[in-house]
XYZ file of C-alpha atoms in Angstrom:
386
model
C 75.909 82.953 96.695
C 76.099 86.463 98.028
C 79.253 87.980 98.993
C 78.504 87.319 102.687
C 78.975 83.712 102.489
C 81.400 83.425 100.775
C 84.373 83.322 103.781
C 81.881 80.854 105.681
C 81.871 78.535 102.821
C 85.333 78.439 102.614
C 85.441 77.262 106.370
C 83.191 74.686 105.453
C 85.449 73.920 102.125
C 88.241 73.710 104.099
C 89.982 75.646 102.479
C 89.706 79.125 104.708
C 92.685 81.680 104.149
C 93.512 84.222 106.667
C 95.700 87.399 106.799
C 96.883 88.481 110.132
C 98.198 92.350 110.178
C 98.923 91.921 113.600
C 97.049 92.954 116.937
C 100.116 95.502 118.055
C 100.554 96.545 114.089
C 99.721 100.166 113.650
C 101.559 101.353 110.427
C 98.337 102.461 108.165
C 99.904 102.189 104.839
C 101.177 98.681 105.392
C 97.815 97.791 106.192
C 95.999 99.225 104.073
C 97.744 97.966 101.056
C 98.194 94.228 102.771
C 94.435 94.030 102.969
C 94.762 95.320 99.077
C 96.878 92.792 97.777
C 95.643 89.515 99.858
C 92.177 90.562 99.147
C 93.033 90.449 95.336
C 94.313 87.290 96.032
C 91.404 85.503 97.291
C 92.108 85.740 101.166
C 88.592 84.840 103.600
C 89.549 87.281 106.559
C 91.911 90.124 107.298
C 92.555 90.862 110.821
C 93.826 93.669 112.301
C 94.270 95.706 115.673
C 91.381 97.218 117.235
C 92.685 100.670 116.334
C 89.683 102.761 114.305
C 92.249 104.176 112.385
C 93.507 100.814 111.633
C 90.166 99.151 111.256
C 89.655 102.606 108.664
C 92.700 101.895 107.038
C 92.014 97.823 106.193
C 88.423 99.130 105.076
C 89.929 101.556 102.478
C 92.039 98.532 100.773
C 88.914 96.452 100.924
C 87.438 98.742 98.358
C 90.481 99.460 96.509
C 89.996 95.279 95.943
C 86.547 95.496 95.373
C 87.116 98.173 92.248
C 90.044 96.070 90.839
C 88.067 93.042 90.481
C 87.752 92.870 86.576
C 91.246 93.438 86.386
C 92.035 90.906 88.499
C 90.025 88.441 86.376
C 91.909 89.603 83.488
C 95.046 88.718 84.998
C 94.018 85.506 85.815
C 93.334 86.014 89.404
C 90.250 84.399 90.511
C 89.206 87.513 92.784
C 85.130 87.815 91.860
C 85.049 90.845 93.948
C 83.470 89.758 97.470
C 84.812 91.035 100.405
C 86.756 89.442 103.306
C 85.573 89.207 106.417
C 87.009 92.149 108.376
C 88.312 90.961 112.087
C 89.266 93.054 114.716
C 91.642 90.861 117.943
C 91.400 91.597 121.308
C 92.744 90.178 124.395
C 91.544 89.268 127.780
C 95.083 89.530 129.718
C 98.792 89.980 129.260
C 99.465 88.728 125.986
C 102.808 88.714 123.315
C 100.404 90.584 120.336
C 99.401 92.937 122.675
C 103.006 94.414 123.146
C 105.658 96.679 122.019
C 109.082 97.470 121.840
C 110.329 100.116 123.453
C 114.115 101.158 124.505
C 115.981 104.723 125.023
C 118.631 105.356 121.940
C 120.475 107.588 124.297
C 121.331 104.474 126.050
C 122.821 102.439 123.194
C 126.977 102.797 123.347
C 128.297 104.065 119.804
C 129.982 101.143 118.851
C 126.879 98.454 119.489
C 127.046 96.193 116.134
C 123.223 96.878 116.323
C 122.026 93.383 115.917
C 118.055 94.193 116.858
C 118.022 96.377 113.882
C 118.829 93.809 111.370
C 117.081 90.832 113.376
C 113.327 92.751 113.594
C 111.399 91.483 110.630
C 108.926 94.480 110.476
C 112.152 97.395 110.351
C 110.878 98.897 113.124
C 113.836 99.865 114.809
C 115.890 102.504 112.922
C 119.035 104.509 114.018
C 119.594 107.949 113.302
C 116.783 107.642 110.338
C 116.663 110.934 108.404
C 113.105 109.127 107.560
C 111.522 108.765 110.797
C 113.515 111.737 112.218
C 114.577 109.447 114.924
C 116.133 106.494 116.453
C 114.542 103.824 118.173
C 111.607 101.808 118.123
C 108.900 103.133 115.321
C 105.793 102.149 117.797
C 103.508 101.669 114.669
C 105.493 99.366 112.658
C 106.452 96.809 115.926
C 103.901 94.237 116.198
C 105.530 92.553 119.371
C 107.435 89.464 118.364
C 110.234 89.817 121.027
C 112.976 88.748 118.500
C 114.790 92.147 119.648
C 114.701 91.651 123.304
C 117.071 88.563 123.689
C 119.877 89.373 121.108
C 120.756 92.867 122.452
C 124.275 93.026 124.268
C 123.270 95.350 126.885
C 119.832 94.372 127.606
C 118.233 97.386 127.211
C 115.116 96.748 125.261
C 112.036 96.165 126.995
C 108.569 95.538 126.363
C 104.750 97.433 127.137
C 101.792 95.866 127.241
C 98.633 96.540 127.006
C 94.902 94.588 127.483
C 91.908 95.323 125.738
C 89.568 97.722 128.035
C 85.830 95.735 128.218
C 84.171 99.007 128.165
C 85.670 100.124 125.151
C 84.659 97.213 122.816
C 81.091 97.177 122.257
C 81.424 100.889 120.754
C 83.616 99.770 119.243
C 82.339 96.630 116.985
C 79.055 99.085 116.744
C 80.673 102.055 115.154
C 83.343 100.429 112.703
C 81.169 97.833 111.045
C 83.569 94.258 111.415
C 82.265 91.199 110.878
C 83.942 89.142 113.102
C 85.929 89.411 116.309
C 88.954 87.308 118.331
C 89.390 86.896 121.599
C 93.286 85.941 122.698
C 92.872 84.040 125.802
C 95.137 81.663 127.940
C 94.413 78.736 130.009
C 93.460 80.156 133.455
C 92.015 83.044 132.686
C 88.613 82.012 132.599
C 87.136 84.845 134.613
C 89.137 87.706 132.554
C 87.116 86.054 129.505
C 83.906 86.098 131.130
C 84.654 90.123 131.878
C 85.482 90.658 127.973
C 82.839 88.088 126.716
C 80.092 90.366 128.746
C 81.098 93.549 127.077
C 80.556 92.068 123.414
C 77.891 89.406 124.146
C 75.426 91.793 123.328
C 76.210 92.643 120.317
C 77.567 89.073 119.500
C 74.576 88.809 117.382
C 75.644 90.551 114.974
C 79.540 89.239 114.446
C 79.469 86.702 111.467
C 82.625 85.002 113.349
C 83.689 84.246 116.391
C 87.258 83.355 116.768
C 88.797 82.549 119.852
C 92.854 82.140 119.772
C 94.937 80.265 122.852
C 98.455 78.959 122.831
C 99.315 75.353 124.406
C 99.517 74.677 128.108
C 98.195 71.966 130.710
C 94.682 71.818 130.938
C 93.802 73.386 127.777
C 91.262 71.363 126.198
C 88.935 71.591 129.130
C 90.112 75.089 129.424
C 88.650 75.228 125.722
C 85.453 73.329 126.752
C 84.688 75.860 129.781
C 84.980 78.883 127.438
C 82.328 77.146 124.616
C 80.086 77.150 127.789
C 80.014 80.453 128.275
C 79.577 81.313 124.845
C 77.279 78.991 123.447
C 74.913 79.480 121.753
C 76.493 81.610 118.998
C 74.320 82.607 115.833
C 77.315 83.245 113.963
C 80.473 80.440 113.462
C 82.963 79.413 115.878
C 87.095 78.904 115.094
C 89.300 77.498 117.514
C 92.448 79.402 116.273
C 95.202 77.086 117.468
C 98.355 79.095 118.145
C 101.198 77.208 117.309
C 104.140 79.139 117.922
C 103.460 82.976 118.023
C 104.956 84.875 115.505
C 107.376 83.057 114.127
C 106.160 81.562 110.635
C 109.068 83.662 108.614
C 111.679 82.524 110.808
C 111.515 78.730 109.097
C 110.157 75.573 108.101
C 110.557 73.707 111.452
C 107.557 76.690 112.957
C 105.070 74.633 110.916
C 105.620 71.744 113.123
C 104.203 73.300 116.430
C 101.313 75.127 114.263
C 100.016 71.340 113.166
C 100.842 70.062 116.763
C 98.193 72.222 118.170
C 95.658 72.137 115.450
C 95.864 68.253 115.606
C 95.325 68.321 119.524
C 92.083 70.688 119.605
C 91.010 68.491 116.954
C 90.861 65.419 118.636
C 88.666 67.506 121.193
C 86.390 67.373 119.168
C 84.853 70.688 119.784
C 82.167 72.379 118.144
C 83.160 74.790 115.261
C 86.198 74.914 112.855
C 89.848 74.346 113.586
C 92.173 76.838 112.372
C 96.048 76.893 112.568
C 98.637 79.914 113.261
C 101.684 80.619 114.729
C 104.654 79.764 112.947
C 102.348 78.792 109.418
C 104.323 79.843 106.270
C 105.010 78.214 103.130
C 105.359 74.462 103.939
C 102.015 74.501 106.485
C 99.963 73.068 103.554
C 102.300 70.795 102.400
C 102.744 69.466 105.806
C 98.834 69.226 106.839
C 98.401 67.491 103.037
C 100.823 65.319 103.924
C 99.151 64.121 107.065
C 96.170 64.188 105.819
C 94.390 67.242 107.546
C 92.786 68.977 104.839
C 90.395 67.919 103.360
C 89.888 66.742 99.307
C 87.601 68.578 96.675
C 83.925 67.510 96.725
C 84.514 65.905 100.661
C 81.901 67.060 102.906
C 81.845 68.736 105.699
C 81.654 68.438 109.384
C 78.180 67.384 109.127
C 78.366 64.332 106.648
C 76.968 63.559 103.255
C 73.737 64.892 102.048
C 73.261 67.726 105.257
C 72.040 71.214 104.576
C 74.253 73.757 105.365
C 73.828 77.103 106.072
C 76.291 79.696 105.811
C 75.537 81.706 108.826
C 75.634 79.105 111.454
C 78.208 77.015 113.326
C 79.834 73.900 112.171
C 76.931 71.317 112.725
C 79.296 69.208 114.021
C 82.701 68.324 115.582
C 85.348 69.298 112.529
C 87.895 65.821 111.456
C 89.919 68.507 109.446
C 91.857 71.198 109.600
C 89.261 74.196 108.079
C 91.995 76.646 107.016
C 94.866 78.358 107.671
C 95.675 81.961 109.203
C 99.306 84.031 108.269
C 100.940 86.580 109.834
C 104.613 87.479 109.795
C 105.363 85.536 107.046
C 102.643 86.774 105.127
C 103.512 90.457 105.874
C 107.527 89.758 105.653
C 106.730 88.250 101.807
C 105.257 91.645 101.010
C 108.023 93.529 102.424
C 110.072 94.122 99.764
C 107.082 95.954 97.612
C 106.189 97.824 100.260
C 109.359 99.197 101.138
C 109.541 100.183 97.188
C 106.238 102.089 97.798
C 107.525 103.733 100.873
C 111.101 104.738 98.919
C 108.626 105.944 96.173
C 107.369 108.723 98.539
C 110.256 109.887 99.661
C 111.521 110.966 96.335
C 108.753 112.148 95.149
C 109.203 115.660 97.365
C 105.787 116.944 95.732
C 103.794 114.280 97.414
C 103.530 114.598 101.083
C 100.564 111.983 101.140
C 101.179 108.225 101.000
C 101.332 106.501 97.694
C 98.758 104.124 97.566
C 99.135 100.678 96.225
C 97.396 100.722 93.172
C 98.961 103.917 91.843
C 101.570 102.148 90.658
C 100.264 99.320 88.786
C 103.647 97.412 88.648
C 104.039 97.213 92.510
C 100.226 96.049 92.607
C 100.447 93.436 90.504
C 103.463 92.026 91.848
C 102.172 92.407 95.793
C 98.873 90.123 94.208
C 101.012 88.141 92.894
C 103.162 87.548 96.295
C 99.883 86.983 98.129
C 98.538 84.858 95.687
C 101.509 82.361 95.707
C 100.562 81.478 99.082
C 96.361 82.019 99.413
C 96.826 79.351 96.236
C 98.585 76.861 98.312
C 95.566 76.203 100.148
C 92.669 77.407 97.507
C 94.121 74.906 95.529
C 92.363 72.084 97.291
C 89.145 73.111 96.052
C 90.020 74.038 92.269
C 89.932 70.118 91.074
């Protein structure tokens, strides 16, 4: 099996790990060494904003993986060095992981208890940071949750948004070389996704993945059913990302609960291509879709049933009956958090370094990020290992 297929057959598995950077996340050495570690650690997909820098930045830790594979293997990591796929998300409308944080400092009264600062799960708001050589929001670090915007006394924080240009796209996908692009959406918005859908449809082609993402809301199955319409036929596969309960999966275990919700209502649509669950996933989403029965066992087959031929590079045959994998994004970064931070402390004091450290110049750090990562890809890689 070439390293292409390798993501797609883990869709078909079942067993389909994604890493979500974030849409709004713009910090390049968080990315960069995210995509290093979870790539080490067997992820299918990273996906990231569709920033060039950023897109640059996951692309660099890509090949920092690919170069570490041996010793990987050594260390018992079952990383055979194939890449991920390499995602880029974009969005058809107003949409919460297409925002940021923003609020004036000057405004804040000197005795404010500061409660956004120690609620925001990225550390993107700082006071009086000799670091950042400012207070406030640090735009490339705030990947939009909101958590901020409710818990401030004075009500001063505020959000911008921003929606994915049609024009710019194409160009885009061309010139940076992903493999697979998603489209947030909402129920209603069926023309907006026509507009965006036209700017990449001719290129589409060429994407190995399709993924389209949409929260809950009435009317959304045969919201879903209109959009497969419009996009069919695709030469590459199809995932319904079911989105649970946006950015929340670090928050805790009672997230999981809207993420399965979802993914067990677009299931029983029965709609063509793979099911796959975010928005408030973490640690106990495997447990809980095991429990249920969601996932499937080693050696089942897939959508199509026993004995069918199945090629990598196109759709699921048929309607899924199982949950094909799993996408994480703030809990997966937050889990990593604490090793990055080290990394970032490690520049600072080292005065003679005015570049970033990387990840895997300190070996220590790197191991201990893979190993992070891998204590959740493994939750649902497992399935397939007996």
């Amino acid at each position: 099996m070439t390293d292409l297929f390798v993501p797609l057959q883990s869709l078909k598995q079942g067993d389909w790990f994604k890493l979500i950077c974030g849409a709004s996340f713009q910090h390049l050495p968080a990315v960069r060494s995210l995509t290093l570690a979870y790539t080490l650690a067997g992820a299918d997909c990273i996906d990231v904003a569709a920033d060039p820098a950023v897109i640059a930045a996951a692309q660099s830790g890509l090949q920092a993986a690919k170069s570490l594979a041996k010793d990987a293997q050594k260390r018992g990591f079952d990383y055979k060095g194939n890449l991920p796929f390499l995602m880029v998300s974009l969005n058809d409308g107003e949409d919460p992981h297409f925002r940021k944080a923003e609020f004036n400092p000057h405004e804040c009264p000197t005795d404010c208890p500061r409660p956004c600062e120690r609620i925001c799960p990225a550390q993107a708001i700082v006071f009086d940071s000799i670091k950042e050589d400012f207070s406030g929001v640090v735009s490339e670090k705030c990947y939009g949750c909101g958590r901020c915007i409710p818990i401030c006394p004075y009500s001063i924080i505020y959000t911008a948004s921003y929606v994915t240009t049609p024009g710019a796209i194409a160009p885009l996908v061309m010139s940076t070389g992903v493999d697979a692009v998603e489209i947030h959406t909402q129920v209603g918005r069926l023309a907006e996704f026509e507009r965006l859908w036209q700017a990449i449809s001719p290129w589409a082609d060429q994407l190995k993945l399709l993924a389209i993402s949409c929260p809950d809301g009435e009317g959304m199955i045969d919201y879903l059913r209109a959009l497969y319409d419009r996009i069919a036929p695709l030469k590459g596969a199809l995932i319904w990302q079911t989105d649970g309960r946006p950015m929340s999966g670090d928050i805790g275990d009672g997230t999981t609960i809207a993420a399965v919700k979802l993914g067990q209502k677009v299931l029983a649509a029965k709609l063509p291509g793979y099911v796959q669950l975010a928005g408030g996933t973490n640690k106990y989403t495997v447990a809980k879709l095991k429990a249920m029965g969601l996932l499937k066992e080693a050696g089942e087959q897939g959508a199509g049933g026993r004995g069918e031929k199945f090629s990598p590079l196109l759709p699921a045959p048929c309607p899924p009956s199982s949950i094909a994998g799993v996408a994480y994004g703030s809990y997966a970064r937050v889990l990593l958090s604490p090793i990055l931070e080290q990394l970032e402390n490690k520049e600072e004091s080292n005065t003679n370094v005015k570049a970033n450290v990387r990840l895997e110049e300190d070996e220590v750090l790197l191991w201990q990020a893979v190993e992070l990562a891998h204590s959740l890809v493994s939750q649902i890689k497992s399935q397939q290992e007996h």
